[in-house]
mmCIF file of C-alpha atoms in Angstrom:
data_model
loop_
_atom_site.group_PDB
_atom_site.id
_atom_site.type_symbol
_atom_site.label_atom_id
_atom_site.label_comp_id
_atom_site.label_asym_id
_atom_site.label_seq_id
_atom_site.Cartn_x
_atom_site.Cartn_y
_atom_site.Cartn_z
ATOM 1 C CA MET A 613 -4.868 -56.952 32.011
ATOM 2 C CA ASP A 614 -1.385 -56.448 32.060
ATOM 3 C CA ILE A 615 0.680 -53.189 32.322
ATOM 4 C CA SER A 616 2.255 -53.969 28.722
ATOM 5 C CA THR A 617 -1.595 -54.116 26.930
ATOM 6 C CA ILE A 618 -2.828 -51.069 28.704
ATOM 7 C CA LEU A 619 0.353 -49.002 27.712
ATOM 8 C CA SER A 620 0.048 -50.254 24.046
ATOM 9 C CA LEU A 621 -3.448 -49.697 24.347
ATOM 10 C CA VAL A 622 -3.018 -45.828 24.999
ATOM 11 C CA LEU A 623 -0.027 -45.978 22.478
ATOM 12 C CA GLY A 624 -2.203 -46.522 19.761
ATOM 13 C CA ALA A 625 -4.862 -44.475 20.492
ATOM 14 C CA ALA A 626 -3.069 -41.793 20.790
ATOM 15 C CA LEU A 627 -0.838 -41.824 17.892
ATOM 16 C CA ALA A 628 -4.233 -42.542 15.715
ATOM 17 C CA GLY A 629 -6.438 -40.263 17.652
ATOM 18 C CA PHE A 630 -3.996 -37.544 16.506
ATOM 19 C CA VAL A 631 -3.494 -38.760 12.729
ATOM 20 C CA GLN A 632 -7.173 -39.094 12.360
ATOM 21 C CA GLY A 633 -7.934 -35.605 13.711
ATOM 22 C CA LEU A 634 -5.083 -34.280 11.193
ATOM 23 C CA SER A 635 -5.837 -36.057 8.013
ATOM 24 C CA GLY A 636 -9.375 -37.291 8.535
ATOM 25 C CA PHE A 637 -8.924 -41.282 8.494
ATOM 26 C CA ALA A 638 -5.747 -43.686 9.483
ATOM 27 C CA PHE A 639 -7.196 -44.280 12.686
ATOM 28 C CA SER A 640 -7.074 -48.318 12.115
ATOM 29 C CA LEU A 641 -3.850 -48.008 9.680
ATOM 30 C CA VAL A 642 -1.864 -46.220 12.991
ATOM 31 C CA ALA A 643 -3.213 -48.015 15.677
ATOM 32 C CA MET A 644 -3.353 -51.639 14.213
ATOM 33 C CA SER A 645 0.919 -50.513 13.368
ATOM 34 C CA VAL A 646 1.168 -50.329 17.303
ATOM 35 C CA TRP A 647 -1.761 -53.184 18.166
ATOM 36 C CA ALA A 648 -0.383 -55.652 15.838
ATOM 37 C CA TRP A 649 2.285 -56.496 18.064
ATOM 38 C CA THR A 650 0.568 -57.064 21.243
ATOM 39 C CA LEU A 651 -2.885 -57.251 20.849
ATOM 40 C CA ASP A 652 -5.170 -60.365 20.335
ATOM 41 C CA PRO A 653 -5.977 -59.552 16.294
ATOM 42 C CA LYS A 654 -9.937 -59.803 17.319
ATOM 43 C CA LEU A 655 -9.664 -57.301 20.115
ATOM 44 C CA ALA A 656 -7.446 -55.251 17.728
ATOM 45 C CA ALA A 657 -10.182 -55.637 15.254
ATOM 46 C CA VAL A 658 -12.902 -54.451 17.587
ATOM 47 C CA MET A 659 -10.823 -51.434 18.811
ATOM 48 C CA ALA A 660 -9.617 -50.039 15.746
ATOM 49 C CA VAL A 661 -13.453 -50.037 14.432
ATOM 50 C CA PHE A 662 -14.499 -48.205 18.358
ATOM 51 C CA GLY A 663 -11.654 -45.546 18.150
ATOM 52 C CA GLY A 664 -12.130 -44.893 14.300
ATOM 53 C CA LEU A 665 -15.692 -44.151 14.926
ATOM 54 C CA THR A 666 -15.035 -42.185 18.049
ATOM 55 C CA GLY A 667 -12.470 -40.050 16.422
ATOM 56 C CA GLN A 668 -15.100 -39.890 13.517
ATOM 57 C CA THR A 669 -17.538 -38.341 15.661
ATOM 58 C CA ILE A 670 -15.169 -35.772 17.654
ATOM 59 C CA ALA A 671 -13.906 -35.075 13.553
ATOM 60 C CA ALA A 672 -17.598 -34.240 12.310
ATOM 61 C CA LEU A 673 -18.606 -31.978 15.383
ATOM 62 C CA SER A 674 -14.908 -30.133 15.271
ATOM 63 C CA VAL A 675 -14.417 -29.939 11.758
ATOM 64 C CA ARG A 676 -17.291 -29.270 9.392
ATOM 65 C CA ARG A 677 -15.663 -28.119 5.570
ATOM 66 C CA GLY A 678 -16.857 -28.966 2.135
ATOM 67 C CA PHE A 679 -19.644 -31.207 2.704
ATOM 68 C CA ASP A 680 -21.182 -32.528 -0.727
ATOM 69 C CA PHE A 681 -23.756 -35.455 -0.290
ATOM 70 C CA ALA A 682 -23.979 -35.243 -3.932
ATOM 71 C CA ARG A 683 -20.167 -36.646 -4.046
ATOM 72 C CA LEU A 684 -20.677 -38.867 -1.269
ATOM 73 C CA TRP A 685 -23.682 -40.810 -1.657
ATOM 74 C CA PRO A 686 -22.134 -43.490 -3.948
ATOM 75 C CA PHE A 687 -19.572 -44.123 -1.410
ATOM 76 C CA LEU A 688 -22.375 -44.306 1.258
ATOM 77 C CA LEU A 689 -24.212 -47.014 -0.861
ATOM 78 C CA GLY A 690 -21.537 -48.666 -1.918
ATOM 79 C CA GLY A 691 -19.577 -48.921 1.813
ATOM 80 C CA LEU A 692 -22.840 -50.271 2.995
ATOM 81 C CA ALA A 693 -23.362 -53.254 0.849
ATOM 82 C CA GLY A 694 -19.858 -54.292 1.290
ATOM 83 C CA ILE A 695 -19.645 -53.902 5.427
ATOM 84 C CA PRO A 696 -22.161 -57.245 5.631
ATOM 85 C CA VAL A 697 -19.366 -59.279 3.546
ATOM 86 C CA GLY A 698 -16.543 -57.857 5.557
ATOM 87 C CA VAL A 699 -18.374 -59.193 8.841
ATOM 88 C CA LEU A 700 -19.050 -62.008 7.239
ATOM 89 C CA LEU A 701 -15.467 -62.798 5.842
ATOM 90 C CA LEU A 702 -13.864 -61.714 9.252
ATOM 91 C CA PRO A 703 -13.437 -64.756 10.890
ATOM 92 C CA LEU A 704 -12.410 -66.771 7.729
ATOM 93 C CA VAL A 705 -9.812 -64.132 6.627
ATOM 94 C CA GLU A 706 -6.012 -64.793 7.752
ATOM 95 C CA PRO A 707 -5.488 -61.313 9.251
ATOM 96 C CA ASN A 708 -1.609 -61.470 8.458
ATOM 97 C CA LEU A 709 -2.153 -62.224 5.084
ATOM 98 C CA PHE A 710 -4.623 -59.667 4.495
ATOM 99 C CA LYS A 711 -2.415 -57.114 6.482
ATOM 100 C CA ALA A 712 0.709 -58.277 4.016
ATOM 101 C CA GLY A 713 -1.488 -57.541 1.392
ATOM 102 C CA LEU A 714 -2.657 -53.975 2.355
ATOM 103 C CA GLY A 715 0.741 -52.867 3.378
ATOM 104 C CA ILE A 716 2.629 -54.177 -0.203
ATOM 105 C CA LEU A 717 -0.416 -51.920 -1.709
ATOM 106 C CA LEU A 718 0.407 -49.251 0.052
ATOM 107 C CA ALA A 719 4.074 -49.538 0.387
ATOM 108 C CA VAL A 720 4.418 -49.486 -3.285
ATOM 109 C CA TRP A 721 1.550 -47.022 -4.962
ATOM 110 C CA CYS A 722 1.562 -44.235 -2.695
ATOM 111 C CA PRO A 723 5.314 -43.146 -2.934
ATOM 112 C CA VAL A 724 4.687 -43.345 -6.519
ATOM 113 C CA MET A 725 1.932 -40.672 -6.150
ATOM 114 C CA LEU A 726 4.059 -38.863 -3.585
ATOM 115 C CA PHE A 727 7.101 -38.326 -5.668
ATOM 116 C CA ALA A 728 4.724 -37.876 -9.122
ATOM 117 C CA PRO A 729 2.729 -34.952 -8.353
ATOM 118 C CA HIS A 730 1.846 -34.184 -11.977
ATOM 119 C CA LEU A 731 0.294 -37.703 -12.623
ATOM 120 C CA PRO A 732 -2.791 -36.544 -14.342
ATOM 121 C CA PRO A 733 -6.309 -36.765 -12.470
ATOM 122 C CA VAL A 734 -8.431 -39.878 -12.594
ATOM 123 C CA ARG A 735 -11.442 -38.676 -13.985
ATOM 124 C CA PHE A 736 -13.123 -41.909 -15.647
ATOM 125 C CA GLY A 737 -15.827 -44.006 -13.944
ATOM 126 C CA GLY A 738 -18.074 -41.028 -12.581
ATOM 127 C CA ARG A 739 -20.591 -42.217 -9.716
ATOM 128 C CA LEU A 740 -20.462 -46.173 -10.581
ATOM 129 C CA ALA A 741 -16.545 -45.820 -9.774
ATOM 130 C CA ASP A 742 -16.880 -43.904 -6.816
ATOM 131 C CA GLY A 743 -19.656 -46.610 -5.279
ATOM 132 C CA ALA A 744 -17.220 -49.346 -5.926
ATOM 133 C CA ILE A 745 -14.190 -47.976 -4.440
ATOM 134 C CA GLY A 746 -17.070 -47.442 -1.260
ATOM 135 C CA LEU A 747 -18.115 -51.277 -1.691
ATOM 136 C CA MET A 748 -14.478 -51.893 -1.461
ATOM 137 C CA GLY A 749 -14.276 -49.801 1.657
ATOM 138 C CA GLY A 750 -17.157 -51.473 3.288
ATOM 139 C CA VAL A 751 -15.501 -55.148 2.710
ATOM 140 C CA MET A 752 -12.284 -53.758 4.473
ATOM 141 C CA GLY A 753 -14.237 -52.220 7.120
ATOM 142 C CA GLY A 754 -15.133 -55.584 8.256
ATOM 143 C CA PHE A 755 -11.651 -56.596 8.524
ATOM 144 C CA GLY A 756 -11.202 -54.145 11.156
ATOM 145 C CA GLY A 757 -12.033 -50.582 10.620
ATOM 146 C CA PHE A 758 -10.035 -50.172 7.238
ATOM 147 C CA THR A 759 -13.003 -48.204 5.654
ATOM 148 C CA GLY A 760 -11.151 -44.992 4.723
ATOM 149 C CA VAL A 761 -7.593 -46.689 2.875
ATOM 150 C CA LEU A 762 -9.545 -47.211 -0.733
ATOM 151 C CA PRO A 763 -11.682 -44.066 -0.465
ATOM 152 C CA THR A 764 -8.779 -41.887 0.363
ATOM 153 C CA LEU A 765 -6.507 -43.184 -2.209
ATOM 154 C CA TRP A 766 -9.319 -42.849 -4.929
ATOM 155 C CA CYS A 767 -10.146 -39.064 -3.788
ATOM 156 C CA SER A 768 -6.340 -38.443 -4.267
ATOM 157 C CA LEU A 769 -6.197 -39.900 -7.739
ATOM 158 C CA ARG A 770 -9.433 -37.627 -8.377
ATOM 159 C CA ARG A 771 -7.013 -34.996 -6.744
ATOM 160 C CA MET A 772 -10.258 -33.452 -5.077
ATOM 161 C CA ASP A 773 -9.468 -30.061 -2.643
ATOM 162 C CA LYS A 774 -8.364 -30.814 0.352
ATOM 163 C CA ASP A 775 -11.764 -30.384 2.262
ATOM 164 C CA VAL A 776 -14.179 -31.822 -0.238
ATOM 165 C CA GLN A 777 -11.975 -35.449 0.145
ATOM 166 C CA ARG A 778 -11.682 -34.998 4.252
ATOM 167 C CA SER A 779 -15.369 -34.572 3.897
ATOM 168 C CA ILE A 780 -16.092 -37.313 2.069
ATOM 169 C CA VAL A 781 -13.880 -39.514 3.839
ATOM 170 C CA GLN A 782 -14.619 -38.174 6.908
ATOM 171 C CA ASN A 783 -18.278 -38.793 6.404
ATOM 172 C CA PHE A 784 -17.705 -42.230 4.591
ATOM 173 C CA ASN A 785 -16.030 -43.460 7.625
ATOM 174 C CA LEU A 786 -18.416 -42.474 9.929
ATOM 175 C CA ALA A 787 -21.216 -43.971 8.283
ATOM 176 C CA MET A 788 -19.194 -46.871 7.870
ATOM 177 C CA LEU A 789 -17.510 -47.634 11.199
ATOM 178 C CA ALA A 790 -21.135 -47.622 13.121
ATOM 179 C CA ALA A 791 -22.030 -50.124 10.583
ATOM 180 C CA THR A 792 -19.320 -51.838 11.229
ATOM 181 C CA MET A 793 -19.429 -51.865 15.147
ATOM 182 C CA LEU A 794 -23.121 -52.872 14.767
ATOM 183 C CA GLY A 795 -22.031 -55.608 12.451
ATOM 184 C CA TYR A 796 -19.722 -56.353 15.428
ATOM 185 C CA VAL A 797 -22.357 -56.140 18.130
ATOM 186 C CA LEU A 798 -24.859 -58.457 16.212
ATOM 187 C CA ALA A 799 -22.289 -61.004 15.245
ATOM 188 C CA GLY A 800 -21.087 -61.582 18.801
ATOM 189 C CA ASN A 801 -17.458 -60.202 18.243
ATOM 190 C CA VAL A 802 -17.737 -57.534 21.081
ATOM 191 C CA THR A 803 -17.276 -59.759 24.618
ATOM 192 C CA ARG A 804 -17.681 -58.247 28.115
ATOM 193 C CA GLN A 805 -14.270 -58.857 28.079
ATOM 194 C CA MET A 806 -13.192 -56.158 25.782
ATOM 195 C CA TRP A 807 -14.975 -53.716 28.041
ATOM 196 C CA PRO A 808 -11.753 -52.425 29.968
ATOM 197 C CA ALA A 809 -10.258 -51.851 26.479
ATOM 198 C CA PHE A 810 -12.778 -49.332 25.572
ATOM 199 C CA ALA A 811 -12.477 -47.577 28.618
ATOM 200 C CA ILE A 812 -8.915 -47.068 27.890
ATOM 201 C CA VAL A 813 -9.161 -46.526 24.265
ATOM 202 C CA ALA A 814 -11.543 -43.572 24.052
ATOM 203 C CA PRO A 815 -9.698 -41.132 26.894
ATOM 204 C CA ALA A 816 -7.063 -41.917 24.996
ATOM 205 C CA MET A 817 -7.643 -40.577 22.129
ATOM 206 C CA LEU A 818 -9.651 -37.435 22.685
ATOM 207 C CA ILE A 819 -7.159 -35.010 23.146
ATOM 208 C CA PRO A 820 -4.762 -36.092 20.695
ATOM 209 C CA SER A 821 -8.015 -36.098 17.804
ATOM 210 C CA LEU A 822 -8.857 -32.392 18.768
ATOM 211 C CA LEU A 823 -5.150 -31.095 18.375
ATOM 212 C CA GLY A 824 -5.042 -33.183 15.025
ATOM 213 C CA GLY A 825 -8.261 -31.256 14.145
ATOM 214 C CA LYS A 826 -6.815 -28.046 14.673
ATOM 215 C CA LEU A 827 -3.881 -28.690 13.037
ATOM 216 C CA TYR A 828 -5.521 -29.419 10.097
ATOM 217 C CA ILE A 829 -7.241 -26.175 9.719
ATOM 218 C CA GLY A 830 -3.901 -24.281 9.175
ATOM 219 C CA ILE A 831 -2.338 -26.470 6.519
ATOM 220 C CA SER A 832 -1.919 -25.902 2.128
ATOM 221 C CA GLU A 833 -3.552 -28.229 -0.276
ATOM 222 C CA GLN A 834 0.127 -29.204 -1.181
ATOM 223 C CA ALA A 835 0.927 -30.201 2.159
ATOM 224 C CA PHE A 836 -2.360 -31.898 3.098
ATOM 225 C CA ARG A 837 -1.436 -34.642 0.242
ATOM 226 C CA ARG A 838 1.917 -35.050 1.245
ATOM 227 C CA ILE A 839 0.852 -35.566 4.774
ATOM 228 C CA VAL A 840 -1.808 -38.231 3.572
ATOM 229 C CA LEU A 841 0.335 -39.854 1.163
ATOM 230 C CA THR A 842 3.375 -40.174 3.528
ATOM 231 C CA LEU A 843 1.117 -41.890 6.144
ATOM 232 C CA LEU A 844 -0.378 -44.463 3.889
ATOM 233 C CA THR A 845 3.116 -44.872 2.806
ATOM 234 C CA LEU A 846 4.297 -45.364 6.503
ATOM 235 C CA SER A 847 1.237 -47.441 7.304
ATOM 236 C CA GLY A 848 2.097 -50.258 4.975
ATOM 237 C CA ILE A 849 5.738 -50.615 5.801
ATOM 238 C CA ALA A 850 4.446 -51.010 9.514
ATOM 239 C CA LEU A 851 1.898 -53.136 8.556
ATOM 240 C CA LEU A 852 4.503 -55.305 6.186
ATOM 241 C CA ALA A 853 6.804 -55.463 9.309
ATOM 242 C CA SER A 854 4.283 -56.608 11.867
ATOM 243 C CA SER A 855 2.768 -59.288 9.188
ATOM 244 C CA LEU A 856 5.579 -60.348 6.876
ATOM 245 C CA PRO A 857 7.712 -62.305 10.086
ATOM 246 C CA ARG A 858 4.693 -64.506 11.175
ATOM 247 C CA LEU A 859 3.609 -65.326 7.444
ATOM 248 C CA LEU A 860 7.647 -66.449 6.537
ATOM 249 C CA GLY A 861 7.808 -67.797 10.163
ATOM 250 C CA GLY A 862 4.965 -69.958 10.369
#
């Protein structure tokens, strides 16, 4: 493993760990915006799932607010059904095309939500709609740990308060990333050559994750919403910047 790969792993893990600690999601989005330039897509996907799982485990132990299993379980059931589909599709999906599509969604819709704060909350669908969003989140988790994107957008559209939203997304991600990692192992996507990368990512994200969690406790509802939507927008732009040149050039 050369020095540029090591530096990329450390930088991506540290930045993503802090953002995940602050927002309760987005490890894969932030890490991939760094790793997409230097790492093999399959290695990046496995590290994104591993880093996200590590960060959510840390957060589950250090930030425990707003837990409501009655609101969480539809997301969990849907997500668990979607993960095997995503894992099976991973070798078949063109990674740059997937990242471009996700980037367009985030870069277009999140600024609308950010600059139109008085949009009415979404109230239709109930638990069935929550389960459908969880299903799509599970499928996206199999593509590289993007489990929290759609549930986060959905919770924001429903205008849940910050502790409830974070609890749903945090615990959903924890369960989905654990299942995705197991799926990767069983499918043979985790190889011995990846072991040094695991040893780099875990310690690089530890302290930034804890710092982000400490900062989350002191922020307001409005500030949390702005942070979440801004992070999603920037992540979408970064995904587009890394994928479109390769698609257009290829």
